[in-house]
Short mmCIF file of C-alpha atoms in Angstrom, two decimals:
data_model
loop_
_atom_site.label_atom_id
_atom_site.label_comp_id
_atom_site.label_asym_id
_atom_site.label_seq_id
_atom_site.Cartn_x
_atom_site.Cartn_y
_atom_site.Cartn_z
CA UNK A 111 -28.48 -12.89 16.64
CA UNK A 112 -28.04 -10.87 13.02
CA UNK A 113 -29.95 -8.19 14.11
CA UNK A 114 -28.59 -7.92 17.73
CA UNK A 115 -24.90 -7.70 16.64
CA UNK A 116 -25.93 -4.71 14.29
CA UNK A 117 -27.82 -2.29 16.39
CA UNK A 118 -25.03 -2.77 18.82
CA UNK A 119 -22.50 -2.53 16.42
CA UNK A 120 -24.83 1.07 15.75
CA UNK A 121 -24.37 1.60 19.10
CA UNK A 122 -21.44 1.74 19.63
CA UNK A 123 -20.66 4.43 16.29
CA UNK A 124 -23.28 7.04 17.60
CA UNK A 125 -21.22 6.27 21.06
CA UNK A 126 -17.74 6.39 19.65
CA UNK A 127 -17.25 9.68 18.28
CA UNK A 128 -13.51 10.06 17.45
CA UNK A 129 -12.42 13.42 15.15
CA UNK A 130 -10.20 11.20 12.16
CA UNK A 131 -7.51 13.02 10.84
CA UNK A 132 -8.10 13.57 7.65
CA UNK A 133 -5.22 13.27 5.29
CA UNK A 134 -4.15 14.56 2.19
CA UNK A 135 -4.48 12.36 -0.61
CA UNK A 136 -2.46 14.16 -2.82
CA UNK A 137 0.31 13.61 -0.64
CA UNK A 138 3.21 10.96 -1.74
CA UNK A 139 6.87 10.22 -1.08
CA UNK A 140 8.99 10.15 -3.18
CA UNK A 141 10.32 5.84 -3.17
CA UNK A 142 13.81 6.04 -1.50
CA UNK A 143 16.73 5.38 -3.92
CA UNK A 144 19.10 2.31 -4.13
CA UNK A 145 22.42 3.18 -2.34
CA UNK A 146 24.31 1.76 -5.01
CA UNK A 147 22.51 3.92 -7.72
CA UNK A 148 24.09 6.83 -8.41
CA UNK A 149 23.07 9.33 -11.81
CA UNK A 150 25.57 7.75 -14.14
CA UNK A 151 25.11 4.10 -12.77
CA UNK A 152 25.32 0.94 -16.19
CA UNK A 153 21.74 -0.90 -15.15
CA UNK A 154 20.64 -4.12 -16.30
CA UNK A 155 17.14 -4.15 -17.73
CA UNK A 156 15.36 -7.12 -16.36
CA UNK A 157 11.84 -6.30 -18.21
CA UNK A 158 10.03 -4.55 -20.64
CA UNK A 159 10.30 -4.36 -24.44
CA UNK A 160 14.18 -4.27 -24.04
CA UNK A 161 14.94 -6.72 -20.49
CA UNK A 162 18.96 -7.62 -20.79
CA UNK A 163 19.96 -3.96 -22.09
CA UNK A 164 22.45 -1.72 -20.06
CA UNK A 165 21.13 1.41 -20.48
CA UNK A 166 22.78 4.86 -18.45
CA UNK A 167 20.98 5.89 -14.83
CA UNK A 168 20.16 9.49 -14.89
CA UNK A 169 18.33 10.66 -11.98
CA UNK A 170 14.66 10.08 -10.31
CA UNK A 171 11.44 11.03 -11.23
CA UNK A 172 9.34 12.24 -8.72
CA UNK A 173 6.91 9.79 -9.27
CA UNK A 174 9.88 7.55 -7.87
CA UNK A 175 10.75 6.02 -11.28
CA UNK A 176 14.17 6.73 -12.79
CA UNK A 177 15.25 8.96 -16.06
CA UNK A 178 17.26 5.92 -18.06
CA UNK A 179 18.71 6.33 -21.51
CA UNK A 180 20.30 3.10 -24.10
CA UNK A 181 21.61 5.83 -25.20
CA UNK A 182 18.98 5.44 -28.20
CA UNK A 183 22.43 5.28 -30.79
CA UNK A 184 24.10 2.38 -29.19
CA UNK A 185 21.43 0.16 -28.06
CA UNK A 186 17.75 1.71 -29.16
CA UNK A 187 17.44 2.43 -25.94
CA UNK A 188 15.46 5.74 -25.77
CA UNK A 189 15.02 8.05 -22.80
CA UNK A 190 12.32 6.11 -20.91
CA UNK A 191 11.13 5.42 -16.82
CA UNK A 192 11.82 1.94 -15.18
CA UNK A 193 10.75 1.49 -11.63
CA UNK A 194 13.81 0.82 -9.95
CA UNK A 195 12.92 -3.31 -9.00
CA UNK A 196 13.00 -3.92 -11.99
CA UNK A 197 17.07 -3.46 -12.75
CA UNK A 198 19.90 -4.23 -11.94
CA UNK A 199 22.94 -1.65 -10.52
CA UNK A 200 25.88 -2.58 -11.90
CA UNK A 201 29.25 -1.21 -10.35
CA UNK A 202 30.33 -0.19 -14.01
CA UNK A 203 29.60 4.38 -13.87
CA UNK A 204 29.81 6.30 -16.77
CA UNK A 205 30.44 10.05 -17.28
CA UNK A 206 27.71 11.96 -18.09
CA UNK A 207 29.53 15.33 -18.62
CA UNK A 208 27.34 17.68 -18.16
CA UNK A 209 24.01 16.54 -19.99
CA UNK A 210 21.53 17.97 -19.54
CA UNK A 211 17.82 16.35 -18.40
CA UNK A 212 16.96 18.35 -15.76
CA UNK A 213 13.76 20.05 -17.63
CA UNK A 214 13.16 15.89 -18.81
CA UNK A 215 10.16 15.09 -15.89
CA UNK A 216 6.98 12.59 -15.87
CA UNK A 217 4.62 15.44 -17.96
CA UNK A 218 7.46 14.95 -20.80
CA UNK A 219 6.02 10.79 -20.55
CA UNK A 220 2.40 11.87 -19.85
CA UNK A 221 0.07 10.38 -23.01
CA UNK A 222 -1.66 13.06 -25.42
CA UNK A 223 -4.63 13.29 -24.76
CA UNK A 224 -6.97 12.87 -27.37
CA UNK A 225 -9.18 15.81 -28.33
CA UNK A 226 -12.69 15.31 -28.12
CA UNK A 227 -13.73 16.88 -31.53
CA UNK A 228 -15.74 15.62 -33.81
CA UNK A 229 -16.45 11.19 -33.44
CA UNK A 230 -17.60 11.53 -37.02
CA UNK A 231 -17.64 8.75 -38.05
CA UNK A 232 -14.79 8.52 -40.95
CA UNK A 233 -13.39 8.24 -37.14
CA UNK A 234 -16.29 5.71 -35.66
CA UNK A 235 -15.40 2.76 -38.78
CA UNK A 236 -11.79 3.91 -38.95
CA UNK A 237 -10.35 0.94 -39.48
CA UNK A 238 -5.91 2.10 -39.41
CA UNK A 239 -6.18 3.80 -35.63
CA UNK A 240 -3.76 6.88 -36.48
CA UNK A 241 -0.26 6.27 -36.03
CA UNK A 242 1.49 7.24 -32.96
CA UNK A 243 4.67 9.47 -33.73
CA UNK A 244 7.34 10.09 -31.78
CA UNK A 245 7.31 14.45 -32.42
CA UNK A 246 10.83 15.32 -34.10
CA UNK A 247 11.40 18.03 -30.99
CA UNK A 248 12.06 14.69 -28.30
CA UNK A 249 13.83 13.00 -31.13
CA UNK A 250 15.95 16.29 -31.23
CA UNK A 251 16.35 15.98 -27.79
CA UNK A 252 16.98 12.41 -27.21
CA UNK A 253 19.74 13.21 -29.46
CA UNK A 254 21.42 15.76 -28.20
CA UNK A 255 21.57 14.31 -24.52
CA UNK A 256 22.88 11.16 -25.86
CA UNK A 257 25.78 12.79 -28.26
CA UNK A 258 27.29 14.53 -24.27
CA UNK A 259 26.94 11.48 -23.41
CA UNK A 260 28.29 9.31 -25.69
CA UNK A 261 31.38 11.94 -26.30
CA UNK A 262 32.87 10.86 -22.92
CA UNK A 263 32.36 7.28 -23.21
CA UNK A 264 35.77 4.65 -23.75
CA UNK A 265 35.69 2.22 -26.54
CA UNK A 266 34.80 -0.45 -24.66
CA UNK A 267 32.04 1.04 -22.24
CA UNK A 268 30.44 1.23 -25.43
CA UNK A 269 30.70 -1.93 -26.44
CA UNK A 270 29.63 -3.09 -22.60
CA UNK A 271 26.16 -0.97 -23.18
CA UNK A 272 25.41 -2.35 -26.69
CA UNK A 273 26.02 -6.16 -25.57
CA UNK A 274 23.02 -7.92 -23.48
CA UNK A 275 22.75 -9.32 -20.71
CA UNK A 276 22.21 -13.01 -19.60
CA UNK A 277 22.55 -15.94 -17.87
CA UNK A 278 23.91 -19.05 -19.06
CA UNK A 279 24.94 -22.85 -17.69
CA UNK A 280 26.35 -22.24 -13.95
CA UNK A 281 25.95 -18.80 -13.95
CA UNK A 282 23.42 -18.13 -10.54
CA UNK A 283 22.65 -14.37 -9.55
CA UNK A 284 22.89 -14.68 -6.78
CA UNK A 285 26.45 -15.41 -6.81
CA UNK A 286 28.00 -12.99 -8.22
CA UNK A 287 28.91 -8.98 -8.85
CA UNK A 288 27.47 -6.52 -10.37
CA UNK B 246 59.73 -45.43 1.07
CA UNK B 247 57.14 -43.91 3.56
CA UNK B 248 53.68 -43.12 1.00
CA UNK B 249 52.71 -39.65 3.46
CA UNK B 250 54.30 -36.36 3.14
CA UNK B 251 52.53 -34.16 4.35
CA UNK B 252 52.10 -35.25 8.68
CA UNK B 253 49.61 -33.45 11.01
CA UNK B 254 52.52 -31.87 13.72
CA UNK B 255 53.46 -28.59 15.23
CA UNK B 256 54.26 -26.07 13.06
CA UNK B 257 52.55 -26.91 9.47
CA UNK B 258 50.46 -25.12 7.56
CA UNK B 259 47.86 -25.99 6.73
CA UNK B 260 44.24 -24.79 4.47
CA UNK B 261 41.05 -24.23 7.27
CA UNK B 262 38.45 -26.44 4.21
CA UNK B 263 34.82 -26.18 6.83
CA UNK B 264 33.61 -23.87 9.44
CA UNK B 265 33.36 -20.36 9.94
CA UNK B 266 36.91 -19.93 8.98
CA UNK B 267 36.99 -21.77 5.42
CA UNK B 268 38.75 -20.52 2.92
CA UNK B 269 41.66 -19.34 5.62
CA UNK B 270 45.05 -20.68 6.73
CA UNK B 271 46.22 -21.22 9.69
CA UNK B 272 49.35 -23.10 11.40
CA UNK B 273 48.96 -26.72 13.69
CA UNK B 274 51.11 -26.01 17.10
CA UNK B 275 49.33 -28.12 18.75
CA UNK B 276 48.51 -32.00 19.49
CA UNK B 277 45.23 -32.75 21.33
CA UNK B 278 44.33 -36.43 20.48
CA UNK B 279 44.66 -38.44 16.81
CA UNK B 280 41.42 -36.45 15.65
CA UNK B 281 41.68 -32.90 17.13
CA UNK B 282 44.42 -30.13 17.21
CA UNK B 283 44.99 -26.43 18.24
CA UNK B 284 45.13 -24.29 14.84
CA UNK B 285 46.43 -20.26 14.88
CA UNK B 286 47.15 -18.08 11.76
CA UNK B 287 48.22 -15.40 13.90
CA UNK B 288 44.71 -13.07 14.42
CA UNK B 289 46.17 -10.12 12.55
CA UNK B 290 48.10 -12.68 9.45
CA UNK B 291 45.41 -14.38 8.52
CA UNK B 292 42.60 -13.89 10.95
CA UNK B 293 42.30 -17.59 12.85
CA UNK B 294 42.23 -17.36 15.90
CA UNK B 295 44.31 -19.75 17.89
CA UNK B 296 41.59 -22.25 18.88
CA UNK B 297 41.45 -26.70 18.49
CA UNK B 298 40.02 -27.62 15.51
CA UNK B 299 39.20 -31.87 13.71
CA UNK B 300 41.76 -32.51 11.92
CA UNK B 301 38.92 -33.16 9.53
CA UNK B 302 38.05 -29.28 8.86
CA UNK B 303 41.79 -29.33 7.61
CA UNK B 304 44.35 -29.47 4.29
CA UNK B 305 47.37 -30.34 4.68
CA UNK B 306 50.05 -28.37 2.47
CA UNK B 307 53.48 -28.95 1.61
CA UNK B 308 55.28 -26.43 3.74
CA UNK B 309 56.16 -26.26 7.62
CA UNK B 310 58.40 -24.91 9.11
CA UNK B 311 60.22 -26.74 12.20
CA UNK B 312 58.38 -25.93 16.09
CA UNK B 313 57.99 -27.35 19.52
CA UNK B 314 54.28 -28.59 20.73
CA UNK B 315 52.68 -25.63 22.17
CA UNK B 316 54.13 -23.05 20.84
CA UNK B 317 52.84 -19.83 21.53
CA UNK B 318 52.21 -16.88 19.80
CA UNK B 319 56.34 -15.21 19.51
CA UNK B 320 57.51 -18.53 18.57
CA UNK B 321 54.84 -18.69 15.59
CA UNK B 322 54.92 -14.85 13.97
CA UNK B 323 59.08 -16.26 14.42
CA UNK B 324 58.73 -19.36 13.10
CA UNK B 325 56.23 -17.64 9.79
CA UNK B 326 58.33 -15.12 8.80
CA UNK B 327 61.72 -17.18 8.88
CA UNK B 328 60.04 -19.91 6.74
CA UNK B 329 57.77 -17.66 4.63
CA UNK B 330 55.00 -20.30 4.21
CA UNK B 331 52.67 -18.00 3.92
CA UNK B 332 54.05 -16.17 0.83
CA UNK B 333 55.39 -20.14 -0.81
CA UNK B 334 52.10 -21.46 -0.19
CA UNK B 335 50.25 -18.25 -2.46
CA UNK B 336 53.12 -18.94 -4.72
CA UNK B 337 52.45 -22.02 -5.77
CA UNK B 338 50.43 -23.69 -8.03
CA UNK B 339 47.23 -24.40 -5.06
CA UNK B 340 47.51 -20.96 -3.16
CA UNK B 341 47.74 -19.28 -7.43
CA UNK B 342 43.90 -21.55 -8.55
CA UNK B 343 42.50 -20.03 -5.09
CA UNK B 344 43.67 -17.46 -5.94
CA UNK B 345 41.75 -16.79 -9.20
CA UNK B 346 38.89 -18.70 -8.11
CA UNK B 347 38.08 -15.95 -6.00
CA UNK B 348 39.07 -13.16 -8.54
CA UNK B 349 36.38 -15.01 -10.66
CA UNK B 350 34.12 -14.91 -7.82
CA UNK B 351 34.38 -11.08 -7.47
CA UNK B 352 34.46 -10.18 -10.98
CA UNK B 353 31.86 -7.25 -11.68
CA UNK B 354 29.74 -7.10 -14.93
CA UNK B 355 31.37 -5.15 -16.35
CA UNK B 356 34.60 -7.17 -16.54
CA UNK B 357 32.87 -10.46 -17.28
CA UNK B 358 32.16 -8.02 -21.01
CA UNK B 359 35.70 -7.55 -20.86
CA UNK B 360 36.94 -11.22 -20.43
CA UNK B 361 34.64 -12.31 -22.49
CA UNK B 362 35.26 -10.43 -25.84
CA UNK B 363 38.82 -10.63 -24.11
CA UNK B 364 38.44 -14.83 -24.58
CA UNK B 365 36.90 -13.58 -28.64
CA UNK B 366 40.05 -12.02 -28.93
CA UNK B 367 41.68 -15.19 -28.34
CA UNK B 368 39.51 -17.45 -29.68
CA UNK B 369 39.65 -15.43 -33.19
CA UNK B 370 43.62 -15.40 -33.31
CA UNK B 371 44.28 -19.37 -32.21
CA UNK B 372 41.59 -19.75 -35.59
CA UNK B 373 42.91 -17.74 -37.44
CA UNK B 374 45.95 -18.93 -37.07
CA UNK B 375 44.75 -22.60 -37.43
CA UNK B 376 43.46 -22.18 -40.58
CA UNK B 377 46.76 -20.15 -42.23
CA UNK B 378 47.63 -24.08 -41.43
#
């Protein structure tokens, strides 16, 4: 019985010569950005090490992830990529004041490719992995960017960004307005 | 000595507590039977269309204006305006309570944060003054 079925399907393949449209494999559409997320919007991060922190949204990157900054001096969140689905957009908005983040894209966050150099014995048996330190230029870029943003913030907005979001008794997210 | 102060009568202002119009004010305009009344907050004022409603869904307020059975829109509007019942309700403690509940419900995250800061500030002041004593 099985063999007959195989034969039948084989026959079908020979008969149906359909031209299949070949999809371009590299083409990806940037996922849609939610309507209520605008540049300068304050978002609440819901996952990762920085969950509960309130951060400022800068722009959407090509990969669809959102570029976000603490600012670092306020809450310790650096320039970071965040998935839309893991944020709550609040209605609070911050004036970005001409901060320059046009040059930052997904390549800024690409991992540094380890040099395929000599797999020497020392390296192989190294007990301590070389520490990954953020290059000074990135730190400076962060500082420069944040300075502009923090300058335009009111005192209460600064303490708002410093604080963390959390749920307490009888607070239900589906009933809350953000 | 009558025990009751709020009666179901034409001209009585009431708050709807259940159903699609829940939370809206309306005026009783006519009485159908022991359980049902005809109610109308003129629609453009309170958003309640003229329709029949069981009394169970109403919470009567203290406010009324003298009206005959089956008053229609023109008389209803005049009565409401002259008596100023709607404003009186919103200025009463019941009305004020409803307004603060609504304000709390519609607070944004930033506003909630500011309220928390204000509460902390106030309690600090209170504790300070208590400590002084």
